Coordinates of N, CA and C in Angstrom, one line a residue:
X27 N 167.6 -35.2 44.6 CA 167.6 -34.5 45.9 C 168.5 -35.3 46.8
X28 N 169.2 -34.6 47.6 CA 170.1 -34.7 48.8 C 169.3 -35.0 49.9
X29 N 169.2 -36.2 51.1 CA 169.0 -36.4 52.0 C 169.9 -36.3 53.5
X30 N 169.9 -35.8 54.5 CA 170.9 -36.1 55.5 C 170.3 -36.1 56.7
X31 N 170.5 -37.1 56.9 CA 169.9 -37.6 58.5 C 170.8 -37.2 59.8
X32 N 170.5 -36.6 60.4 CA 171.1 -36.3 61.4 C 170.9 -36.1 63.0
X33 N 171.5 -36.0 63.8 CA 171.0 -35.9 65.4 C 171.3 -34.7 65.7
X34 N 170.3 -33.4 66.6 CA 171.0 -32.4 67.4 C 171.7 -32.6 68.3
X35 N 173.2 -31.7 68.4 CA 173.4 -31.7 69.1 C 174.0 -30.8 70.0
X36 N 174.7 -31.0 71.5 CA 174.8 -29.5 71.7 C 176.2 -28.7 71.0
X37 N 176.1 -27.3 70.5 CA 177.3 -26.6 70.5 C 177.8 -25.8 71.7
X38 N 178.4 -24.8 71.1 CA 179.5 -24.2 72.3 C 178.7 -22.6 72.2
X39 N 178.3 -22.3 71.9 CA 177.3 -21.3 72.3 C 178.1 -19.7 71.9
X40 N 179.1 -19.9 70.9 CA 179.7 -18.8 70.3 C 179.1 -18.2 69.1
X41 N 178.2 -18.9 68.6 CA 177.3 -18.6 67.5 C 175.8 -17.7 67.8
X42 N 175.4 -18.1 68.9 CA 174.1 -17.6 69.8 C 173.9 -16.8 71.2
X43 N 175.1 -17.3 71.9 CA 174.9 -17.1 73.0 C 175.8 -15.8 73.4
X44 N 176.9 -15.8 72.7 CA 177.7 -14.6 73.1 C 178.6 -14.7 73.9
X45 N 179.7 -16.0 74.3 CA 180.5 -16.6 75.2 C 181.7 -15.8 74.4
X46 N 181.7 -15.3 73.6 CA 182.8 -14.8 72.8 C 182.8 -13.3 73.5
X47 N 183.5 -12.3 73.8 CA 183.2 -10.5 74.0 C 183.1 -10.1 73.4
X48 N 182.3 -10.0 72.2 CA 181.3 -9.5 71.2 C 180.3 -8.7 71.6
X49 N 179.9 -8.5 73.1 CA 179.0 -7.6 73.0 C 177.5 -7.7 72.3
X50 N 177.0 -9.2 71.9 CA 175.5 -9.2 71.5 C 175.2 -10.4 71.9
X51 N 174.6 -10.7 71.0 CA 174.2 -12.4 71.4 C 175.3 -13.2 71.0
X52 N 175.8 -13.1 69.7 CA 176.8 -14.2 69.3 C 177.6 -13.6 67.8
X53 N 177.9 -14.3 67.3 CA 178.7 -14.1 65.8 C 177.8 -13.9 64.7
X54 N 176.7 -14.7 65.2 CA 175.5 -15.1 63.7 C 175.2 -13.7 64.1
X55 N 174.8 -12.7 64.5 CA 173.9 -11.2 65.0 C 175.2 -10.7 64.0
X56 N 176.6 -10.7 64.6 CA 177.1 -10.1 64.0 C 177.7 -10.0 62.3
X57 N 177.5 -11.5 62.2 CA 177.7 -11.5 60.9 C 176.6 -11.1 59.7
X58 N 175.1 -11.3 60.4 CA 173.7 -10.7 60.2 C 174.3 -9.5 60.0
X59 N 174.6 -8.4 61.0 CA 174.6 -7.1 60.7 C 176.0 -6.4 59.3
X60 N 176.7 -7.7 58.9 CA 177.6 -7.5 58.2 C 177.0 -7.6 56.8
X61 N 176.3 -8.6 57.2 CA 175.6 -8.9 55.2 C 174.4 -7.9 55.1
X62 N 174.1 -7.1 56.3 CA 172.9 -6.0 56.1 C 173.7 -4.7 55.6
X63 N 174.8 -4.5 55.6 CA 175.2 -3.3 55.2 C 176.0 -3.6 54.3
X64 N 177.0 -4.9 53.7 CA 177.3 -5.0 52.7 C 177.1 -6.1 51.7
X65 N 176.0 -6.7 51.7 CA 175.4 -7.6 50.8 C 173.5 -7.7 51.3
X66 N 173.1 -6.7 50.7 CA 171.5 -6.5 51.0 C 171.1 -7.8 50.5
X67 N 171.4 -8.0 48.8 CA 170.6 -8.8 48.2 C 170.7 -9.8 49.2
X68 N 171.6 -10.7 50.1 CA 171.6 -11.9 50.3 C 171.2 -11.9 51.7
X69 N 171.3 -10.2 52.5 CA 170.5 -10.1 53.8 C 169.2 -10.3 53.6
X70 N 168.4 -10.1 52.5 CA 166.8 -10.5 52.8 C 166.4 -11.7 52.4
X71 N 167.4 -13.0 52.2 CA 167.4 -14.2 52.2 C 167.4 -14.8 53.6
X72 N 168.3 -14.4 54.2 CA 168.4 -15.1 55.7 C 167.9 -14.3 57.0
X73 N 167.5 -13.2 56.8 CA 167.5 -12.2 58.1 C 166.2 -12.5 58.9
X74 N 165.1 -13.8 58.2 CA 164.4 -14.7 58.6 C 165.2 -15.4 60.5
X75 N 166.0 -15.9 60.2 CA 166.7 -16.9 60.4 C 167.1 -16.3 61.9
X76 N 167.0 -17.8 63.0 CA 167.2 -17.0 64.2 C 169.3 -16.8 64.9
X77 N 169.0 -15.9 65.1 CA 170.7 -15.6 65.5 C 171.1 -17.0 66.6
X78 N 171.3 -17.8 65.9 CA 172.3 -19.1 66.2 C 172.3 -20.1 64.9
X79 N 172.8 -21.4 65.6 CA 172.9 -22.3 64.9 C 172.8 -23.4 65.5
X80 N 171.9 -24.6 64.8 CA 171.7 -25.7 65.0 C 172.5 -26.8 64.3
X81 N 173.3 -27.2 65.8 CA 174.9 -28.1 65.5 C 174.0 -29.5 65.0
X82 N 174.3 -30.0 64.2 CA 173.9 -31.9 63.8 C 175.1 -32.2 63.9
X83 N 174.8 -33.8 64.1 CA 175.9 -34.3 63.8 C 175.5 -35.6 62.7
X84 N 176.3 -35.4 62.0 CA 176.0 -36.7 60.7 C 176.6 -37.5 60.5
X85 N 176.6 -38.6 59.5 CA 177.8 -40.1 59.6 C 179.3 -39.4 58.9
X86 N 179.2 -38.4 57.9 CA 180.3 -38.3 57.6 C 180.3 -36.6 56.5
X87 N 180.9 -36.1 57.6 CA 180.5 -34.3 57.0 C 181.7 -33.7 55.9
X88 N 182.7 -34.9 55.7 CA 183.6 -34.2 54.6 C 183.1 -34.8 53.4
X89 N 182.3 -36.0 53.5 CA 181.2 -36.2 52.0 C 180.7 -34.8 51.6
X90 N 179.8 -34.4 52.6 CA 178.5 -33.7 52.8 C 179.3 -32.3 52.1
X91 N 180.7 -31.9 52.8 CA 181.4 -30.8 52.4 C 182.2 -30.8 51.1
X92 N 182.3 -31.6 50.4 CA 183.0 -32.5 49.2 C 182.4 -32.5 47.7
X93 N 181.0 -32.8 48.1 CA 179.9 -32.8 47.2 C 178.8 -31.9 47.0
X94 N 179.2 -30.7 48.0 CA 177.9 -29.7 47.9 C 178.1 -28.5 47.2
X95 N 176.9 -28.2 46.2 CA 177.5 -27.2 45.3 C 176.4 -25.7 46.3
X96 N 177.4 -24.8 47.0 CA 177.0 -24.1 47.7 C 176.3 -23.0 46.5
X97 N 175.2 -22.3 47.6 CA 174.7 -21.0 46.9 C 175.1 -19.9 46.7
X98 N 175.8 -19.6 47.9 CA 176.7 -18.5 47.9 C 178.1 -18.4 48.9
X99 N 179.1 -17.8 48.3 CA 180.1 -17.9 48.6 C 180.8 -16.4 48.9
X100 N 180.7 -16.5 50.1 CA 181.8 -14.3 50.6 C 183.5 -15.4 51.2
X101 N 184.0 -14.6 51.0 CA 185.2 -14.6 51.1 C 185.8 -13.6 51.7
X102 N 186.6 -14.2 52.6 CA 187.0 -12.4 53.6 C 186.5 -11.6 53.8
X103 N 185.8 -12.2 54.7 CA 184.6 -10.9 55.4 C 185.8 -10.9 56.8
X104 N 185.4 -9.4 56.6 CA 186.1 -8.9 57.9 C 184.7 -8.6 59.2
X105 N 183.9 -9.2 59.4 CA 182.9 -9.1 60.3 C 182.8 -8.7 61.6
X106 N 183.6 -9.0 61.5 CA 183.9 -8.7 63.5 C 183.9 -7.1 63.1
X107 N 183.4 -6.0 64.2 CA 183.2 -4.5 63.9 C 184.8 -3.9 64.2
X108 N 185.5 -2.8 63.9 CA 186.4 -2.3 64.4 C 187.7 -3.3 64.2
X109 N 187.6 -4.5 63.3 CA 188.8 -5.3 62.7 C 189.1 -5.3 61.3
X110 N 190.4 -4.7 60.8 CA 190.8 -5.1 59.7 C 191.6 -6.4 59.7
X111 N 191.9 -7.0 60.8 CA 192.9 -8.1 60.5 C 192.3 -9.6 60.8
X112 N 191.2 -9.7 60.9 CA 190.4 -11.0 60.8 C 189.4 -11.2 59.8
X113 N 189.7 -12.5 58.9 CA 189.1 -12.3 57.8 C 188.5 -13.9 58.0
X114 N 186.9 -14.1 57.5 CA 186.3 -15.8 57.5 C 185.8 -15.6 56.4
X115 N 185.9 -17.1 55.8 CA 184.8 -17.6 54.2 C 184.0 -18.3 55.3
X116 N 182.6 -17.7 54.5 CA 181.2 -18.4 54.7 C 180.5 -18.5 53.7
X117 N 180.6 -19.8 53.6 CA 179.3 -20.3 52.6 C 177.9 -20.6 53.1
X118 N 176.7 -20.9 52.1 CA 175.9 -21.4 52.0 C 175.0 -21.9 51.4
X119 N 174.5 -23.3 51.7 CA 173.6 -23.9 51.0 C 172.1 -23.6 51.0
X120 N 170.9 -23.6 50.2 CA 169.3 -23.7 50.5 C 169.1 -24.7 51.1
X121 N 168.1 -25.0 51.9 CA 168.1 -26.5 52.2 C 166.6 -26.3 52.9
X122 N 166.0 -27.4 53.1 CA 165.2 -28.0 53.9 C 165.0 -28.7 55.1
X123 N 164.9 -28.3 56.1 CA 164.6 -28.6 57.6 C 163.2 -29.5 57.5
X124 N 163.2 -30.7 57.8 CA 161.7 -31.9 58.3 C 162.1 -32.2 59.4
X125 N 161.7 -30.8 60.6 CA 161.3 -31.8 61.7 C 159.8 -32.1 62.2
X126 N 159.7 -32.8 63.0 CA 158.3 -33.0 63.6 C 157.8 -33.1 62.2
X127 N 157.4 -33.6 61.2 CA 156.7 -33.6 60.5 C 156.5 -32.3 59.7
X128 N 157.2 -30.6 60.1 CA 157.0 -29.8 59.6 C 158.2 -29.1 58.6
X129 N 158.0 -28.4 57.5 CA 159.3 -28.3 56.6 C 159.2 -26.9 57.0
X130 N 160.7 -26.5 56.9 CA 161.5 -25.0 57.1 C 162.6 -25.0 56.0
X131 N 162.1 -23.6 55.6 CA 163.1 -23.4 54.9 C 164.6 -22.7 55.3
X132 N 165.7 -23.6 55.1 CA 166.8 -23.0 56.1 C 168.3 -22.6 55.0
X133 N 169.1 -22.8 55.7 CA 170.3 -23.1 55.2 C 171.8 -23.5 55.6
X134 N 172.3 -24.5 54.8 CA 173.6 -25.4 55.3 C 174.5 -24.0 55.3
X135 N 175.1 -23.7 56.8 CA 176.3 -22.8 56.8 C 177.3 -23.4 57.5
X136 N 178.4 -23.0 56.4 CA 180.0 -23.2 57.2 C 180.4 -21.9 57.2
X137 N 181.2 -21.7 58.1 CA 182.2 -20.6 58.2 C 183.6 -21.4 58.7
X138 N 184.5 -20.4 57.7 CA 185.6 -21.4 57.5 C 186.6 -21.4 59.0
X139 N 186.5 -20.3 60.0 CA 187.2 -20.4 61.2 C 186.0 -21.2 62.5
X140 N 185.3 -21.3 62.1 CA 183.9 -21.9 63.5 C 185.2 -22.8 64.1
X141 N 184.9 -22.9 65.4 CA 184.9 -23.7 66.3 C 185.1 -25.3 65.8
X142 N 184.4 -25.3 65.4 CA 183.5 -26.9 64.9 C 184.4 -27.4 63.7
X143 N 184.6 -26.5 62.5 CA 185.8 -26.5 61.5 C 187.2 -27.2 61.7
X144 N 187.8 -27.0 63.2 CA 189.1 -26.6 63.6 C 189.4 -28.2 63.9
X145 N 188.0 -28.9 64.6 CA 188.2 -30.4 64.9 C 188.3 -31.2 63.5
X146 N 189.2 -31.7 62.6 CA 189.0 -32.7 61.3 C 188.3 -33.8 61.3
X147 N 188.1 -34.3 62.9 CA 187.4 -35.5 63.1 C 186.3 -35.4 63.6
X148 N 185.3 -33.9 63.0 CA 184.5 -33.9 63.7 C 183.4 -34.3 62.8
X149 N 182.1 -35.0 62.9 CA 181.1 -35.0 62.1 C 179.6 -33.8 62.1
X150 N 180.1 -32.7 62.9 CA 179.1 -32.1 63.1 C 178.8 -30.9 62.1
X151 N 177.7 -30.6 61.0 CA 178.0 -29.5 60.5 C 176.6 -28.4 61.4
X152 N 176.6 -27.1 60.6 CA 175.8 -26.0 61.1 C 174.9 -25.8 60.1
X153 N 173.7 -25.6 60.8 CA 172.3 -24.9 60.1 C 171.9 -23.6 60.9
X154 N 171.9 -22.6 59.5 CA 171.2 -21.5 60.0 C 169.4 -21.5 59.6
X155 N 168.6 -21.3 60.7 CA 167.1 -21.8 60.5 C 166.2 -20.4 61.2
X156 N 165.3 -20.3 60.7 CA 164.1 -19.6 61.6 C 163.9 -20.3 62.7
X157 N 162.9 -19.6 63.5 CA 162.7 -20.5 64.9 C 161.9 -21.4 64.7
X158 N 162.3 -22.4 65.4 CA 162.1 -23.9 65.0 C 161.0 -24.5 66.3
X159 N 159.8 -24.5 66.6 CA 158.9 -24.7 67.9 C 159.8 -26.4 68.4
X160 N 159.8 -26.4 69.4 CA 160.3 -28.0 70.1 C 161.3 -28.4 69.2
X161 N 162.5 -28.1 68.8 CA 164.0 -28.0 68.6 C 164.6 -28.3 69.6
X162 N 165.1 -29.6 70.2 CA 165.7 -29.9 71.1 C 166.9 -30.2 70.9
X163 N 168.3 -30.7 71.9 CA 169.1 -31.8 71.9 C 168.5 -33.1 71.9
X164 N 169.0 -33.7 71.1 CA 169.3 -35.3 71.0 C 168.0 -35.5 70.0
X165 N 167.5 -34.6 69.4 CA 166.3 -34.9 68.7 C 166.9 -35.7 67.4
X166 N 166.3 -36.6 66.4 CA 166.5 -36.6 64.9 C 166.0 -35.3 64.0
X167 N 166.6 -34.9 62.8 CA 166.3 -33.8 62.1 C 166.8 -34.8 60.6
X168 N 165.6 -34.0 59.7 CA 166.2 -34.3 58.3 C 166.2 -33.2 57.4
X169 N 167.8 -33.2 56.7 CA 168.1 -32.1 55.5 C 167.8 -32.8 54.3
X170 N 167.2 -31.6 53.3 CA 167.2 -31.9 52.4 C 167.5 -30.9 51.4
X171 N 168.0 -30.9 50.3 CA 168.4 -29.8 49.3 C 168.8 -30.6 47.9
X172 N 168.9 -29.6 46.5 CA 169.1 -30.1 45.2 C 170.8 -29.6 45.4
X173 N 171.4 -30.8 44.5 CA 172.5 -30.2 44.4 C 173.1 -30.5 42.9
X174 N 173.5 -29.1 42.5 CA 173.6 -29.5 41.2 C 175.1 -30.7 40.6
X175 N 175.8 -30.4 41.8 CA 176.9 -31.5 41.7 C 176.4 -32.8 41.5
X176 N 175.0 -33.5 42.1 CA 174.4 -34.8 42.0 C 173.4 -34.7 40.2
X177 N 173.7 -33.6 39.9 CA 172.8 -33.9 38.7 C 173.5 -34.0 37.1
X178 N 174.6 -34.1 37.4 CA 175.8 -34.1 36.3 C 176.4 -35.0 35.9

């Protein structure tokens, strides 16, 4: 098992909040409503999960991105509604959320245009989670997941 210790912290609110002119809450709603009409099987895995993301920051996220054998992998999704010419890979991992002493079941997401991607030097990766009671900034959080890359 994979361990990763991390701190919340704040993002830019293009995931949740809707700072983008998208017209809903954020990208995660829309990308939600993308895997509901063309990937069901993998919409009733995450549709749990609350329309944002919870930014960490960790000691070093191109390990973390280097060594993880992801669950699922879409490729050129054109998500955004009314665009053929914008295409993002999103992966993701199963994982395990311990905060406060309680476990969630979540998942490690990258999307390969985010915000957060674009900085090289950044150590912050994204979790997509159900609602999380007393989820703050600056809190500690710990990930956990199997990865079959560590078992070979």
């Amino acid at each position: 098992m994979t361990t990763i210790i991390g701190n919340i912290i704040d993002g830019l609110g293009a995931a949740s909040m809707g700072k983008e002119p998208w017209g809903c809450k954020g990208s995660i709603e829309l990308q939600m409503k993308y895997f509901e009409k063309n990937h069901k099987f993998f919409y009733y895995k995450i549709c749990n999960c609350y329309f944002g993301t919870i930014n960490i920051e960790v000691d070093d996220r191109k390990s973390i991105y280097n060594n993880i054998d992801w669950d699922y992998k879409f490729y050129n999704i054109a998500w955004i509604p009314n665009t053929k010419k914008w295409f993002e890979d999103i992966y993701f991992k199963r994982i395990n959320i311990n905060f406060n002493d309680s476990l969630f079941n979540s998942w490690l997401y990258y999307a390969s245009k985010s915000p957060h991607q674009k900085n090289q030097n950044s150590n912050l990766i994204e979790v997509l989670a159900p609602y999380i009671p007393k989820i703050a900034i600056n809190k500690k959080i710990i990930l956990s997941y199997f990865n079959e890359k560590n078992n070979i």
